[in-house]
Coordinates of C-alpha atoms in Angstrom, one line a residue:
G1 CA 108.3 157.5 -7.8
S2 CA 110.2 156.0 -10.6
Y3 CA 107.6 157.2 -13.2
A4 CA 108.0 160.8 -12.2
R5 CA 111.8 160.3 -12.2
A6 CA 111.6 158.9 -15.8
C7 CA 109.5 162.0 -16.9
R8 CA 112.1 164.3 -15.4
C9 CA 114.9 162.4 -17.2
C10 CA 113.3 162.9 -20.5
T11 CA 113.8 166.7 -20.3
F12 CA 117.5 166.0 -20.8
F13 CA 117.0 163.5 -23.7
D14 CA 119.6 163.4 -26.5
I15 CA 122.0 165.7 -24.6
T16 CA 125.3 164.1 -24.2
M17 CA 125.7 161.4 -21.5
S18 CA 128.6 163.2 -19.9
T19 CA 126.3 166.1 -18.7
T20 CA 123.8 163.8 -17.1
N21 CA 124.2 160.6 -15.1
I22 CA 121.6 158.5 -16.7
S23 CA 122.4 155.1 -18.3
K24 CA 121.6 154.6 -22.0
K25 CA 118.9 152.2 -21.1
R26 CA 117.1 154.7 -18.8
K27 CA 117.5 157.4 -21.4
F28 CA 115.6 155.3 -24.1
V29 CA 112.9 154.4 -21.6
A30 CA 112.6 158.1 -20.6
D31 CA 112.3 159.1 -24.3
G32 CA 109.6 156.5 -24.8
V33 CA 107.6 157.7 -21.8
F34 CA 108.0 161.3 -22.8
F35 CA 106.8 160.6 -26.4
A36 CA 103.9 158.4 -25.2
E37 CA 102.6 160.9 -22.7
L38 CA 103.0 163.8 -25.2
N39 CA 101.2 161.8 -27.9
E40 CA 98.3 160.9 -25.5
M41 CA 97.9 164.5 -24.4
L42 CA 97.7 165.7 -28.0
V43 CA 95.3 163.0 -29.0
R44 CA 92.9 164.1 -26.3
E45 CA 93.4 167.8 -26.9
L46 CA 93.4 168.0 -30.7
A47 CA 91.1 165.0 -31.7
E48 CA 88.6 167.4 -33.3
D49 CA 91.3 169.2 -35.2
G50 CA 92.5 166.2 -37.2
Y51 CA 95.5 165.4 -35.1
S52 CA 97.7 162.9 -37.1
G53 CA 100.8 162.4 -35.0
V54 CA 103.8 164.2 -33.5
E55 CA 107.5 164.3 -34.2
V56 CA 110.2 165.3 -31.6
R57 CA 113.4 166.8 -32.9
V58 CA 116.2 167.6 -30.4
T59 CA 118.8 170.3 -31.2
P60 CA 121.5 171.5 -28.8
M61 CA 119.7 174.8 -28.4
R62 CA 116.1 173.7 -28.0
T63 CA 113.6 170.8 -28.4
E64 CA 111.2 171.1 -31.4
I65 CA 107.9 169.4 -31.3
I66 CA 106.1 169.1 -34.7
I67 CA 102.4 168.4 -34.5
R68 CA 100.9 167.0 -37.7
A69 CA 97.2 167.8 -38.3
T70 CA 94.7 168.1 -41.1
R71 CA 93.3 171.4 -39.8
T72 CA 96.5 173.4 -38.8
Q73 CA 94.6 176.7 -38.5
S74 CA 92.5 175.5 -35.5
V75 CA 95.7 174.0 -33.9
L76 CA 97.3 177.4 -34.1
G77 CA 94.2 179.2 -32.8
E78 CA 93.4 182.8 -33.1
K79 CA 96.7 184.8 -33.6
G80 CA 98.6 181.7 -32.5
R81 CA 97.0 181.7 -29.0
R82 CA 96.3 178.0 -28.8
I83 CA 99.8 176.8 -29.8
R84 CA 101.3 179.1 -27.2
E85 CA 99.0 177.6 -24.6
L86 CA 100.1 174.1 -25.6
T87 CA 103.8 175.2 -25.5
S88 CA 103.3 176.5 -22.0
L89 CA 101.5 173.3 -21.0
V90 CA 104.3 171.0 -22.4
Q91 CA 107.0 173.2 -20.8
K92 CA 105.5 173.1 -17.3
R93 CA 104.5 169.4 -17.4
F94 CA 107.9 168.1 -18.5
G95 CA 110.0 170.6 -16.7
F96 CA 111.6 172.3 -19.7
A97 CA 113.5 175.6 -19.2
E98 CA 111.8 178.7 -20.4
G99 CA 112.1 179.0 -24.2
S100 CA 113.8 175.7 -24.6
V101 CA 110.8 174.0 -26.2
E102 CA 109.0 175.1 -29.5
L103 CA 105.8 173.7 -30.9
Y104 CA 105.0 173.8 -34.6
A105 CA 102.0 172.7 -36.6
E106 CA 102.4 170.9 -39.9
K107 CA 99.7 170.2 -42.4
V108 CA 99.2 166.6 -43.5
A109 CA 99.8 166.3 -47.2
N110 CA 97.1 163.6 -47.8
R111 CA 94.7 162.9 -45.0
G112 CA 93.3 159.9 -46.9
L113 CA 96.6 158.1 -46.4
C114 CA 96.8 158.8 -42.7
A115 CA 95.3 156.1 -40.5
I116 CA 95.0 158.3 -37.4
A117 CA 93.0 160.9 -39.3
Q118 CA 90.7 158.2 -40.8
A119 CA 90.2 156.4 -37.4
E120 CA 89.1 159.8 -35.9
S121 CA 86.8 160.5 -38.8
L122 CA 85.1 157.1 -38.4
K123 CA 84.9 157.7 -34.6
Y124 CA 82.9 161.0 -35.1
K125 CA 80.7 159.3 -37.7
L126 CA 79.7 156.6 -35.3
I127 CA 79.2 159.1 -32.5
G128 CA 76.9 161.1 -34.9
G129 CA 74.7 158.0 -35.2
L130 CA 75.6 156.8 -38.7
A131 CA 75.2 153.1 -39.4
V132 CA 78.4 151.1 -38.9
R133 CA 78.4 149.5 -42.3
R134 CA 77.8 152.7 -44.1
A135 CA 80.4 154.6 -42.1
C136 CA 83.0 152.0 -42.7
Y137 CA 82.4 151.7 -46.5
G138 CA 82.6 155.5 -46.7
V139 CA 86.0 155.6 -45.0
L140 CA 87.2 152.6 -47.0
R141 CA 86.3 154.3 -50.3
F142 CA 87.8 157.6 -49.3
I143 CA 91.2 155.9 -48.5
M144 CA 91.3 153.9 -51.8
E145 CA 90.4 157.0 -53.8
N146 CA 93.3 158.9 -52.2
G147 CA 95.8 156.4 -53.7
A148 CA 96.2 153.7 -51.1
K149 CA 97.3 150.2 -52.2
G150 CA 94.9 148.6 -49.7
C151 CA 93.1 149.1 -46.5
E152 CA 91.3 147.3 -43.7
V153 CA 88.8 148.6 -41.2
V154 CA 87.8 146.6 -38.1
V155 CA 85.0 147.7 -35.8
S156 CA 84.3 145.5 -32.7
G157 CA 82.0 145.7 -29.8
K158 CA 78.2 145.8 -29.2
L159 CA 77.2 146.9 -32.6
R160 CA 73.6 145.4 -32.6
G161 CA 72.0 143.8 -29.6
Q162 CA 73.8 142.8 -26.4
R163 CA 76.3 140.4 -27.9
G164 CA 79.6 141.9 -29.0
K165 CA 80.9 141.1 -32.5
A166 CA 83.6 142.3 -34.9
M167 CA 83.0 143.5 -38.4
K168 CA 85.9 143.6 -40.9
F169 CA 85.9 145.6 -44.1
K170 CA 88.8 145.1 -46.6
D171 CA 89.8 146.5 -50.0
G172 CA 92.9 146.3 -52.2
Y173 CA 96.2 144.6 -51.3
M174 CA 97.4 144.2 -47.7
I175 CA 100.6 142.7 -46.2
S176 CA 100.7 141.5 -42.6
S177 CA 104.2 140.1 -42.1
G178 CA 107.9 140.8 -42.8
N179 CA 110.0 143.9 -42.7
P180 CA 108.0 146.0 -45.3
V181 CA 105.1 146.2 -42.8
R182 CA 107.2 148.7 -40.8
E183 CA 107.4 151.0 -43.8
Y184 CA 104.2 150.3 -45.8
I185 CA 101.5 149.9 -43.1
D186 CA 100.1 152.8 -41.2
S187 CA 97.7 151.7 -38.5
S188 CA 95.7 153.3 -35.7
V189 CA 93.3 152.2 -32.9
R190 CA 90.6 154.3 -31.3
H191 CA 87.8 153.7 -28.8
V192 CA 84.3 155.1 -29.2
L193 CA 82.1 155.4 -26.1
L194 CA 78.6 154.8 -27.5
R195 CA 75.4 154.5 -25.6
Q196 CA 75.4 150.7 -25.6
G197 CA 79.0 150.4 -24.7
C198 CA 82.6 150.8 -25.8
V199 CA 83.3 150.1 -29.5
G200 CA 86.9 149.6 -30.8
I201 CA 88.1 150.8 -34.2
K202 CA 91.2 149.6 -36.0
V203 CA 92.3 151.2 -39.3
K204 CA 95.1 149.8 -41.4
I205 CA 96.3 151.5 -44.6
M206 CA 98.8 150.1 -47.0
L207 CA 100.7 152.8 -48.8
D208 CA 101.8 152.6 -52.4
W209 CA 105.5 152.6 -53.5
D210 CA 106.7 156.1 -54.4
P211 CA 110.3 156.4 -55.8
K212 CA 110.3 160.1 -54.7
G213 CA 109.1 159.2 -51.1
R214 CA 106.3 161.8 -50.9
T215 CA 103.2 159.7 -50.7
G216 CA 104.7 156.4 -49.7
P217 CA 108.0 154.6 -48.9
K218 CA 111.0 155.0 -51.2
N219 CA 112.1 151.4 -50.9
P220 CA 110.2 149.0 -53.1
I221 CA 108.7 145.8 -51.6
P222 CA 111.3 143.0 -52.0
D223 CA 109.0 140.6 -53.9
M224 CA 107.9 143.3 -56.4
V225 CA 108.5 142.1 -60.0
T226 CA 109.0 144.6 -62.7
I227 CA 108.5 143.4 -66.3
H228 CA 110.5 145.5 -68.8
T229 CA 109.3 145.9 -72.3
P230 CA 111.6 144.1 -74.8
K231 CA 113.9 146.3 -76.9
D232 CA 113.9 146.4 -80.6
E233 CA 116.8 144.4 -82.2
D234 CA 118.1 147.5 -84.0
E235 CA 118.6 149.5 -80.8
S236 CA 120.3 146.7 -79.0
G237 CA 122.9 146.3 -81.7
V238 CA 122.1 142.7 -82.3
A239 CA 121.7 141.9 -86.0
K240 CA 118.3 140.4 -87.1
P241 CA 118.6 136.8 -88.1
F242 CA 118.8 136.2 -91.9
V243 CA 115.9 134.2 -93.2
G244 CA 116.7 132.8 -96.7
K245 CA 114.4 131.0 -99.2
E246 CA 113.7 127.3 -98.5
M247 CA 115.7 125.1 -100.7
E248 CA 113.8 122.8 -103.0
M249 CA 115.1 119.3 -102.9

């Protein structure tokens, strides 16, 4: 059907329009379908290896897929066996030509600032039987200790008893609207299948401004106010005002 056709289209993505007869609209839809399906596959396959996202780079020669994870060694496998299996899987599923797709594993610089990694961590804590409140506060503290500006953890479902409810845990500063949300907020959602039912986890992390762009966005928040220390009069070149003696009348 059209879904399978869209998946086939995405093997040609980012190659010039003249070589393939797909409209720009279809191309973007196909790219989105490809990314969503690839991401879902990797989430299921590499959940226990600290999977933290994927990036697709297209060059005229080949397509490069960069997998970000906290435990890159287990993603690569023994002598690179697992990454070769994943490469073969992606190649066959999406109809890439032999050798036209490459998979790489990249280590996450700071897992405390990665919402996906923290949502997975919380998921396994809850599966292990840890109390919800304790697990959430542990994740919250870990995120804040790793240099986040703020964070929010929401757990909802049948936590105690038969009635479902949501528990919200917050710390630090969090923005929810405006354009900076796109750059500053990293969020992730996970579902945990517990004995009493399905529990939802939502983790939101607000990153701090980093002028170098390593641990956070380069662009400062528009409403950020910087107060400069006043300069000494001598440095500024302005003469100090002359204060004479008071005249006696």
